[in-house]
mmCIF file with all atom_site columns, C-alpha atoms in Angstrom:
data_model
loop_
_atom_site.group_PDB
_atom_site.id
_atom_site.type_symbol
_atom_site.label_atom_id
_atom_site.label_alt_id
_atom_site.label_comp_id
_atom_site.label_asym_id
_atom_site.label_entity_id
_atom_site.label_seq_id
_atom_site.pdbx_PDB_ins_code
_atom_site.Cartn_x
_atom_site.Cartn_y
_atom_site.Cartn_z
_atom_site.occupancy
_atom_site.B_iso_or_equiv
_atom_site.pdbx_formal_charge
_atom_site.auth_seq_id
_atom_site.auth_comp_id
_atom_site.auth_asym_id
_atom_site.auth_atom_id
_atom_site.pdbx_PDB_model_num
ATOM 1   C CA . UNK A 1 1   ? 84.205  137.214 111.113 1.00 50.00 ? 707 UNK A CA 1
ATOM 2   C CA . UNK A 1 2   ? 83.519  133.718 110.346 1.00 52.00 ? 708 UNK A CA 1
ATOM 3   C CA . UNK A 1 3   ? 83.117  134.773 106.409 1.00 55.00 ? 709 UNK A CA 1
ATOM 4   C CA . UNK A 1 4   ? 86.293  136.148 107.040 1.00 55.00 ? 710 UNK A CA 1
ATOM 5   C CA . UNK A 1 5   ? 88.011  133.141 108.209 1.00 50.00 ? 711 UNK A CA 1
ATOM 6   C CA . UNK A 1 6   ? 86.122  130.876 105.827 1.00 59.00 ? 712 UNK A CA 1
ATOM 7   C CA . UNK A 1 7   ? 87.294  133.382 102.869 1.00 54.00 ? 713 UNK A CA 1
ATOM 8   C CA . UNK A 1 8   ? 91.116  132.913 104.201 1.00 61.00 ? 714 UNK A CA 1
ATOM 9   C CA . UNK A 1 9   ? 90.763  129.326 104.338 1.00 60.00 ? 715 UNK A CA 1
ATOM 10  C CA . UNK A 1 10  ? 89.451  129.032 100.741 1.00 62.00 ? 716 UNK A CA 1
ATOM 11  C CA . UNK A 1 11  ? 92.241  131.223 99.359  1.00 65.00 ? 717 UNK A CA 1
ATOM 12  C CA . UNK A 1 12  ? 94.635  128.784 101.301 1.00 66.00 ? 718 UNK A CA 1
ATOM 13  C CA . UNK A 1 13  ? 93.114  125.933 99.687  1.00 64.00 ? 719 UNK A CA 1
ATOM 14  C CA . UNK A 1 14  ? 93.584  127.773 96.462  1.00 66.00 ? 720 UNK A CA 1
ATOM 15  C CA . UNK A 1 15  ? 97.331  128.632 96.553  1.00 67.00 ? 721 UNK A CA 1
ATOM 16  C CA . UNK A 1 16  ? 98.015  124.864 98.039  1.00 66.00 ? 722 UNK A CA 1
ATOM 17  C CA . UNK A 1 17  ? 96.525  123.506 94.820  1.00 63.00 ? 723 UNK A CA 1
ATOM 18  C CA . UNK A 1 18  ? 98.273  125.940 92.361  1.00 66.00 ? 724 UNK A CA 1
ATOM 19  C CA . UNK A 1 19  ? 101.616 124.997 94.024  1.00 68.00 ? 725 UNK A CA 1
ATOM 20  C CA . UNK A 1 20  ? 100.549 121.108 93.848  1.00 67.00 ? 726 UNK A CA 1
ATOM 21  C CA . UNK A 1 21  ? 100.567 121.955 89.991  1.00 68.00 ? 727 UNK A CA 1
ATOM 22  C CA . UNK A 1 22  ? 104.514 121.781 90.513  1.00 70.00 ? 728 UNK A CA 1
ATOM 23  C CA . UNK A 1 23  ? 104.613 118.179 90.806  1.00 67.00 ? 729 UNK A CA 1
ATOM 24  C CA . UNK A 1 24  ? 104.412 116.986 87.375  1.00 69.00 ? 730 UNK A CA 1
ATOM 25  C CA . UNK A 1 25  ? 107.516 119.661 86.533  1.00 75.00 ? 731 UNK A CA 1
ATOM 26  C CA . UNK A 1 26  ? 109.162 117.594 88.974  1.00 78.00 ? 732 UNK A CA 1
ATOM 27  C CA . UNK A 1 27  ? 108.263 114.029 87.900  1.00 79.00 ? 733 UNK A CA 1
ATOM 28  C CA . UNK A 1 28  ? 108.786 114.625 84.223  1.00 78.00 ? 734 UNK A CA 1
ATOM 29  C CA . UNK A 1 29  ? 113.103 114.804 84.834  1.00 82.00 ? 735 UNK A CA 1
ATOM 30  C CA . UNK A 1 30  ? 113.125 112.249 87.739  1.00 81.00 ? 736 UNK A CA 1
ATOM 31  C CA . UNK A 1 31  ? 110.565 109.779 85.689  1.00 83.00 ? 737 UNK A CA 1
ATOM 32  C CA . UNK A 1 32  ? 113.441 110.218 82.724  1.00 80.00 ? 738 UNK A CA 1
ATOM 33  C CA . UNK A 1 33  ? 116.737 109.552 85.037  1.00 86.00 ? 739 UNK A CA 1
ATOM 34  C CA . UNK A 1 34  ? 114.733 106.383 86.339  1.00 85.00 ? 740 UNK A CA 1
ATOM 35  C CA . UNK A 1 35  ? 114.040 105.251 82.280  1.00 84.00 ? 741 UNK A CA 1
ATOM 36  C CA . UNK A 1 36  ? 117.453 106.107 81.648  1.00 84.00 ? 742 UNK A CA 1
ATOM 37  C CA . UNK A 1 37  ? 118.952 103.615 84.414  1.00 88.00 ? 743 UNK A CA 1
ATOM 38  C CA . UNK A 1 38  ? 116.763 100.657 83.037  1.00 86.00 ? 744 UNK A CA 1
ATOM 39  C CA . UNK A 1 39  ? 113.870 101.176 85.687  1.00 89.00 ? 745 UNK A CA 1
ATOM 40  C CA . UNK A 1 40  ? 111.108 101.283 83.268  1.00 89.00 ? 746 UNK A CA 1
ATOM 41  C CA . UNK A 1 41  ? 109.177 98.510  84.243  1.00 90.00 ? 747 UNK A CA 1
ATOM 42  C CA . UNK A 1 42  ? 109.249 99.028  87.541  1.00 91.00 ? 748 UNK A CA 1
ATOM 43  C CA . UNK A 1 43  ? 108.998 102.859 87.251  1.00 92.00 ? 749 UNK A CA 1
ATOM 44  C CA . UNK A 1 44  ? 105.881 102.559 85.818  1.00 92.00 ? 750 UNK A CA 1
ATOM 45  C CA . UNK A 1 45  ? 104.339 99.924  88.013  1.00 94.00 ? 751 UNK A CA 1
ATOM 46  C CA . UNK A 1 46  ? 105.482 102.514 91.085  1.00 94.00 ? 752 UNK A CA 1
ATOM 47  C CA . UNK A 1 47  ? 103.540 105.285 89.079  1.00 94.00 ? 753 UNK A CA 1
ATOM 48  C CA . UNK A 1 48  ? 100.176 103.253 89.214  1.00 95.00 ? 754 UNK A CA 1
ATOM 49  C CA . UNK A 1 49  ? 100.722 102.403 92.766  1.00 96.00 ? 755 UNK A CA 1
ATOM 50  C CA . UNK A 1 50  ? 101.462 106.240 93.719  1.00 95.00 ? 756 UNK A CA 1
ATOM 51  C CA . UNK A 1 51  ? 97.983  107.363 91.419  1.00 94.00 ? 757 UNK A CA 1
ATOM 52  C CA . UNK A 1 52  ? 96.113  104.507 93.463  1.00 96.00 ? 758 UNK A CA 1
ATOM 53  C CA . UNK A 1 53  ? 97.739  105.713 96.785  1.00 96.00 ? 759 UNK A CA 1
ATOM 54  C CA . UNK A 1 54  ? 96.496  109.524 95.574  1.00 95.00 ? 760 UNK A CA 1
ATOM 55  C CA . UNK A 1 55  ? 92.479  108.555 95.507  1.00 95.00 ? 761 UNK A CA 1
ATOM 56  C CA . UNK A 1 56  ? 93.182  106.071 98.631  1.00 95.00 ? 762 UNK A CA 1
ATOM 57  C CA . UNK A 1 57  ? 94.486  109.609 100.736 1.00 94.00 ? 763 UNK A CA 1
ATOM 58  C CA . UNK A 1 58  ? 91.052  111.332 99.530  1.00 90.00 ? 764 UNK A CA 1
ATOM 59  C CA . UNK A 1 59  ? 89.028  108.839 101.105 1.00 90.00 ? 765 UNK A CA 1
ATOM 60  C CA . UNK A 1 60  ? 90.450  108.753 104.908 1.00 89.00 ? 766 UNK A CA 1
ATOM 61  C CA . UNK A 1 61  ? 89.448  111.674 106.367 1.00 82.00 ? 767 UNK A CA 1
ATOM 62  C CA . UNK A 1 62  ? 86.151  113.641 107.240 1.00 79.00 ? 768 UNK A CA 1
ATOM 63  C CA . UNK A 1 63  ? 85.099  116.100 104.699 1.00 76.00 ? 769 UNK A CA 1
ATOM 64  C CA . UNK A 1 64  ? 85.511  119.472 105.198 1.00 72.00 ? 770 UNK A CA 1
ATOM 65  C CA . UNK A 1 65  ? 88.156  118.884 107.976 1.00 77.00 ? 771 UNK A CA 1
ATOM 66  C CA . UNK A 1 66  ? 91.722  120.746 107.675 1.00 78.00 ? 772 UNK A CA 1
ATOM 67  C CA . UNK A 1 67  ? 93.246  117.088 107.828 1.00 83.00 ? 773 UNK A CA 1
ATOM 68  C CA . UNK A 1 68  ? 90.823  116.218 104.484 1.00 82.00 ? 774 UNK A CA 1
ATOM 69  C CA . UNK A 1 69  ? 92.117  119.449 102.942 1.00 80.00 ? 775 UNK A CA 1
ATOM 70  C CA . UNK A 1 70  ? 95.978  118.487 103.501 1.00 84.00 ? 776 UNK A CA 1
ATOM 71  C CA . UNK A 1 71  ? 95.279  114.800 102.294 1.00 88.00 ? 777 UNK A CA 1
ATOM 72  C CA . UNK A 1 72  ? 93.630  116.449 98.971  1.00 86.00 ? 778 UNK A CA 1
ATOM 73  C CA . UNK A 1 73  ? 96.457  118.524 98.129  1.00 85.00 ? 779 UNK A CA 1
ATOM 74  C CA . UNK A 1 74  ? 98.946  115.711 99.610  1.00 89.00 ? 780 UNK A CA 1
ATOM 75  C CA . UNK A 1 75  ? 96.811  113.248 96.379  1.00 91.00 ? 781 UNK A CA 1
ATOM 76  C CA . UNK A 1 76  ? 96.647  116.149 94.406  1.00 88.00 ? 782 UNK A CA 1
ATOM 77  C CA . UNK A 1 77  ? 100.451 116.042 94.326  1.00 89.00 ? 783 UNK A CA 1
ATOM 78  C CA . UNK A 1 78  ? 101.045 112.269 94.114  1.00 92.00 ? 784 UNK A CA 1
ATOM 79  C CA . UNK A 1 79  ? 98.624  111.895 91.227  1.00 91.00 ? 785 UNK A CA 1
ATOM 80  C CA . UNK A 1 80  ? 100.224 114.506 89.053  1.00 89.00 ? 786 UNK A CA 1
ATOM 81  C CA . UNK A 1 81  ? 103.411 112.805 90.145  1.00 89.00 ? 787 UNK A CA 1
ATOM 82  C CA . UNK A 1 82  ? 102.213 109.350 89.280  1.00 92.00 ? 788 UNK A CA 1
ATOM 83  C CA . UNK A 1 83  ? 100.109 110.409 85.973  1.00 89.00 ? 789 UNK A CA 1
ATOM 84  C CA . UNK A 1 84  ? 103.167 112.267 84.518  1.00 89.00 ? 790 UNK A CA 1
ATOM 85  C CA . UNK A 1 85  ? 106.013 110.046 85.607  1.00 89.00 ? 791 UNK A CA 1
ATOM 86  C CA . UNK A 1 86  ? 103.798 107.761 83.814  1.00 91.00 ? 792 UNK A CA 1
ATOM 87  C CA . UNK A 1 87  ? 103.592 109.503 80.388  1.00 88.00 ? 793 UNK A CA 1
ATOM 88  C CA . UNK A 1 88  ? 106.898 110.092 80.410  1.00 88.00 ? 794 UNK A CA 1
ATOM 89  C CA . UNK A 1 89  ? 107.963 106.498 80.606  1.00 90.00 ? 795 UNK A CA 1
ATOM 90  C CA . UNK A 1 90  ? 105.263 105.946 77.917  1.00 88.00 ? 796 UNK A CA 1
ATOM 91  C CA . UNK A 1 91  ? 106.932 108.521 75.857  1.00 86.00 ? 797 UNK A CA 1
ATOM 92  C CA . UNK A 1 92  ? 110.337 107.236 76.250  1.00 87.00 ? 798 UNK A CA 1
ATOM 93  C CA . UNK A 1 93  ? 109.083 103.601 75.005  1.00 86.00 ? 799 UNK A CA 1
ATOM 94  C CA . UNK A 1 94  ? 107.987 104.948 72.050  1.00 86.00 ? 800 UNK A CA 1
ATOM 95  C CA . UNK A 1 95  ? 110.906 106.861 71.478  1.00 84.00 ? 801 UNK A CA 1
ATOM 96  C CA . UNK A 1 96  ? 113.273 103.715 71.600  1.00 85.00 ? 802 UNK A CA 1
ATOM 97  C CA . UNK A 1 97  ? 111.550 101.781 68.470  1.00 84.00 ? 803 UNK A CA 1
ATOM 98  C CA . UNK A 1 98  ? 112.624 102.308 65.339  1.00 81.00 ? 804 UNK A CA 1
ATOM 99  C CA . UNK A 1 99  ? 111.767 105.948 63.466  1.00 81.00 ? 805 UNK A CA 1
ATOM 100 C CA . UNK A 1 100 ? 109.362 104.093 60.840  1.00 80.00 ? 806 UNK A CA 1
ATOM 101 C CA . UNK A 1 101 ? 107.209 103.691 63.817  1.00 83.00 ? 807 UNK A CA 1
ATOM 102 C CA . UNK A 1 102 ? 107.493 107.056 66.025  1.00 83.00 ? 808 UNK A CA 1
ATOM 103 C CA . UNK A 1 103 ? 105.163 109.332 64.044  1.00 79.00 ? 809 UNK A CA 1
ATOM 104 C CA . UNK A 1 104 ? 102.195 106.946 63.905  1.00 82.00 ? 810 UNK A CA 1
ATOM 105 C CA . UNK A 1 105 ? 102.483 105.607 67.736  1.00 87.00 ? 811 UNK A CA 1
ATOM 106 C CA . UNK A 1 106 ? 103.442 109.111 68.852  1.00 86.00 ? 812 UNK A CA 1
ATOM 107 C CA . UNK A 1 107 ? 99.747  110.522 67.327  1.00 86.00 ? 813 UNK A CA 1
ATOM 108 C CA . UNK A 1 108 ? 97.956  107.056 68.341  1.00 89.00 ? 814 UNK A CA 1
ATOM 109 C CA . UNK A 1 109 ? 99.376  107.600 71.780  1.00 88.00 ? 815 UNK A CA 1
ATOM 110 C CA . UNK A 1 110 ? 98.110  111.167 72.309  1.00 87.00 ? 816 UNK A CA 1
ATOM 111 C CA . UNK A 1 111 ? 95.270  110.617 70.629  1.00 91.00 ? 817 UNK A CA 1
ATOM 112 C CA . UNK A 1 112 ? 94.281  107.950 73.291  1.00 91.00 ? 818 UNK A CA 1
ATOM 113 C CA . UNK A 1 113 ? 95.892  109.680 76.115  1.00 86.00 ? 819 UNK A CA 1
ATOM 114 C CA . UNK A 1 114 ? 93.586  112.564 75.637  1.00 90.00 ? 820 UNK A CA 1
ATOM 115 C CA . UNK A 1 115 ? 90.818  110.761 74.948  1.00 95.00 ? 821 UNK A CA 1
ATOM 116 C CA . UNK A 1 116 ? 90.844  108.821 77.877  1.00 92.00 ? 822 UNK A CA 1
ATOM 117 C CA . UNK A 1 117 ? 91.361  112.037 79.595  1.00 89.00 ? 823 UNK A CA 1
ATOM 118 C CA . UNK A 1 118 ? 88.065  113.184 78.235  1.00 94.00 ? 824 UNK A CA 1
ATOM 119 C CA . UNK A 1 119 ? 86.100  110.026 79.130  1.00 95.00 ? 825 UNK A CA 1
ATOM 120 C CA . UNK A 1 120 ? 87.471  109.936 82.683  1.00 92.00 ? 826 UNK A CA 1
ATOM 121 C CA . UNK A 1 121 ? 86.550  113.635 83.165  1.00 93.00 ? 827 UNK A CA 1
ATOM 122 C CA . UNK A 1 122 ? 82.783  112.636 82.009  1.00 95.00 ? 828 UNK A CA 1
ATOM 123 C CA . UNK A 1 123 ? 83.145  109.490 84.010  1.00 95.00 ? 829 UNK A CA 1
ATOM 124 C CA . UNK A 1 124 ? 84.202  111.846 87.248  1.00 94.00 ? 830 UNK A CA 1
ATOM 125 C CA . UNK A 1 125 ? 81.158  114.379 86.829  1.00 95.00 ? 831 UNK A CA 1
ATOM 126 C CA . UNK A 1 126 ? 78.492  112.047 86.499  1.00 97.00 ? 832 UNK A CA 1
ATOM 127 C CA . UNK A 1 127 ? 80.049  110.135 89.540  1.00 96.00 ? 833 UNK A CA 1
ATOM 128 C CA . UNK A 1 128 ? 80.250  112.861 91.641  1.00 94.00 ? 834 UNK A CA 1
ATOM 129 C CA . UNK A 1 129 ? 76.612  114.352 90.432  1.00 96.00 ? 835 UNK A CA 1
ATOM 130 C CA . UNK A 1 130 ? 75.397  110.286 91.475  1.00 96.00 ? 836 UNK A CA 1
ATOM 131 C CA . UNK A 1 131 ? 77.170  109.669 94.778  1.00 94.00 ? 837 UNK A CA 1
ATOM 132 C CA . UNK A 1 132 ? 79.400  112.616 95.361  1.00 92.00 ? 838 UNK A CA 1
ATOM 133 C CA . UNK A 1 133 ? 82.925  112.656 96.048  1.00 89.00 ? 839 UNK A CA 1
ATOM 134 C CA . UNK A 1 134 ? 82.927  108.749 97.538  1.00 91.00 ? 840 UNK A CA 1
ATOM 135 C CA . UNK A 1 135 ? 81.905  107.649 94.197  1.00 95.00 ? 841 UNK A CA 1
ATOM 136 C CA . UNK A 1 136 ? 84.218  109.378 92.159  1.00 94.00 ? 842 UNK A CA 1
ATOM 137 C CA . UNK A 1 137 ? 87.068  108.813 94.053  1.00 93.00 ? 843 UNK A CA 1
ATOM 138 C CA . UNK A 1 138 ? 86.286  104.957 94.246  1.00 94.00 ? 844 UNK A CA 1
ATOM 139 C CA . UNK A 1 139 ? 86.045  105.096 90.343  1.00 95.00 ? 845 UNK A CA 1
ATOM 140 C CA . UNK A 1 140 ? 89.609  106.705 89.925  1.00 94.00 ? 846 UNK A CA 1
ATOM 141 C CA . UNK A 1 141 ? 90.942  104.272 92.596  1.00 95.00 ? 847 UNK A CA 1
ATOM 142 C CA . UNK A 1 142 ? 89.540  101.476 90.045  1.00 96.00 ? 848 UNK A CA 1
ATOM 143 C CA . UNK A 1 143 ? 91.511  103.073 87.151  1.00 94.00 ? 849 UNK A CA 1
ATOM 144 C CA . UNK A 1 144 ? 94.771  102.214 88.012  1.00 94.00 ? 850 UNK A CA 1
ATOM 145 C CA . UNK A 1 145 ? 94.113  99.427  90.554  1.00 96.00 ? 851 UNK A CA 1
ATOM 146 C CA . UNK A 1 146 ? 93.015  97.803  86.990  1.00 95.00 ? 852 UNK A CA 1
ATOM 147 C CA . UNK A 1 147 ? 95.554  99.162  84.904  1.00 93.00 ? 853 UNK A CA 1
ATOM 148 C CA . UNK A 1 148 ? 98.114  97.351  87.737  1.00 94.00 ? 854 UNK A CA 1
ATOM 149 C CA . UNK A 1 149 ? 96.144  93.966  87.783  1.00 95.00 ? 855 UNK A CA 1
ATOM 150 C CA . UNK A 1 150 ? 96.879  94.099  83.634  1.00 93.00 ? 856 UNK A CA 1
ATOM 151 C CA . UNK A 1 151 ? 100.581 95.449  83.885  1.00 92.00 ? 857 UNK A CA 1
ATOM 152 C CA . UNK A 1 152 ? 101.181 92.506  86.512  1.00 91.00 ? 858 UNK A CA 1
ATOM 153 C CA . UNK A 1 153 ? 99.897  89.804  84.044  1.00 90.00 ? 859 UNK A CA 1
ATOM 154 C CA . UNK A 1 154 ? 100.681 90.760  80.865  1.00 83.00 ? 860 UNK A CA 1
ATOM 155 C CA . UNK A 1 155 ? 102.783 88.832  78.555  1.00 69.00 ? 861 UNK A CA 1
ATOM 156 C CA . UNK A 1 156 ? 106.562 90.468  78.527  1.00 68.00 ? 862 UNK A CA 1
ATOM 157 C CA . UNK A 1 157 ? 108.970 89.413  75.585  1.00 60.00 ? 863 UNK A CA 1
ATOM 158 C CA . UNK A 1 158 ? 112.167 89.391  76.787  1.00 51.00 ? 864 UNK A CA 1
#
């Protein structure tokens, strides 16, 4: 009976994470509309904050509990929403430039995005092997916080 309950719980968890993947599809048009209204800078900051909050949620509950599963699903949704929103806002900034810059910068943007994703996967795997979920999540939290600090202190050209 216990094995069956564990199997059902794992199935529910897998279903919840599959549904969490929809967040990115929802975030893209919202980020686009917000940017079209001229709120790109505020939305970029909000996307970074949402991404940081996602990692905080993973650290507030005892591992293995139903609450931690719910918070992990909420964190996955928020992280997907924040990252996808930031990607859309970055693309919008690229496409606001002249045509002579777009193609080169688009390639650079995508190459950087995928290289950073690969590096993040490597660092995350290393962190999980060394310190478990807590270390991996703390490193994941540190990255959007560092980005927010840079974002808040960058020189703006008006």
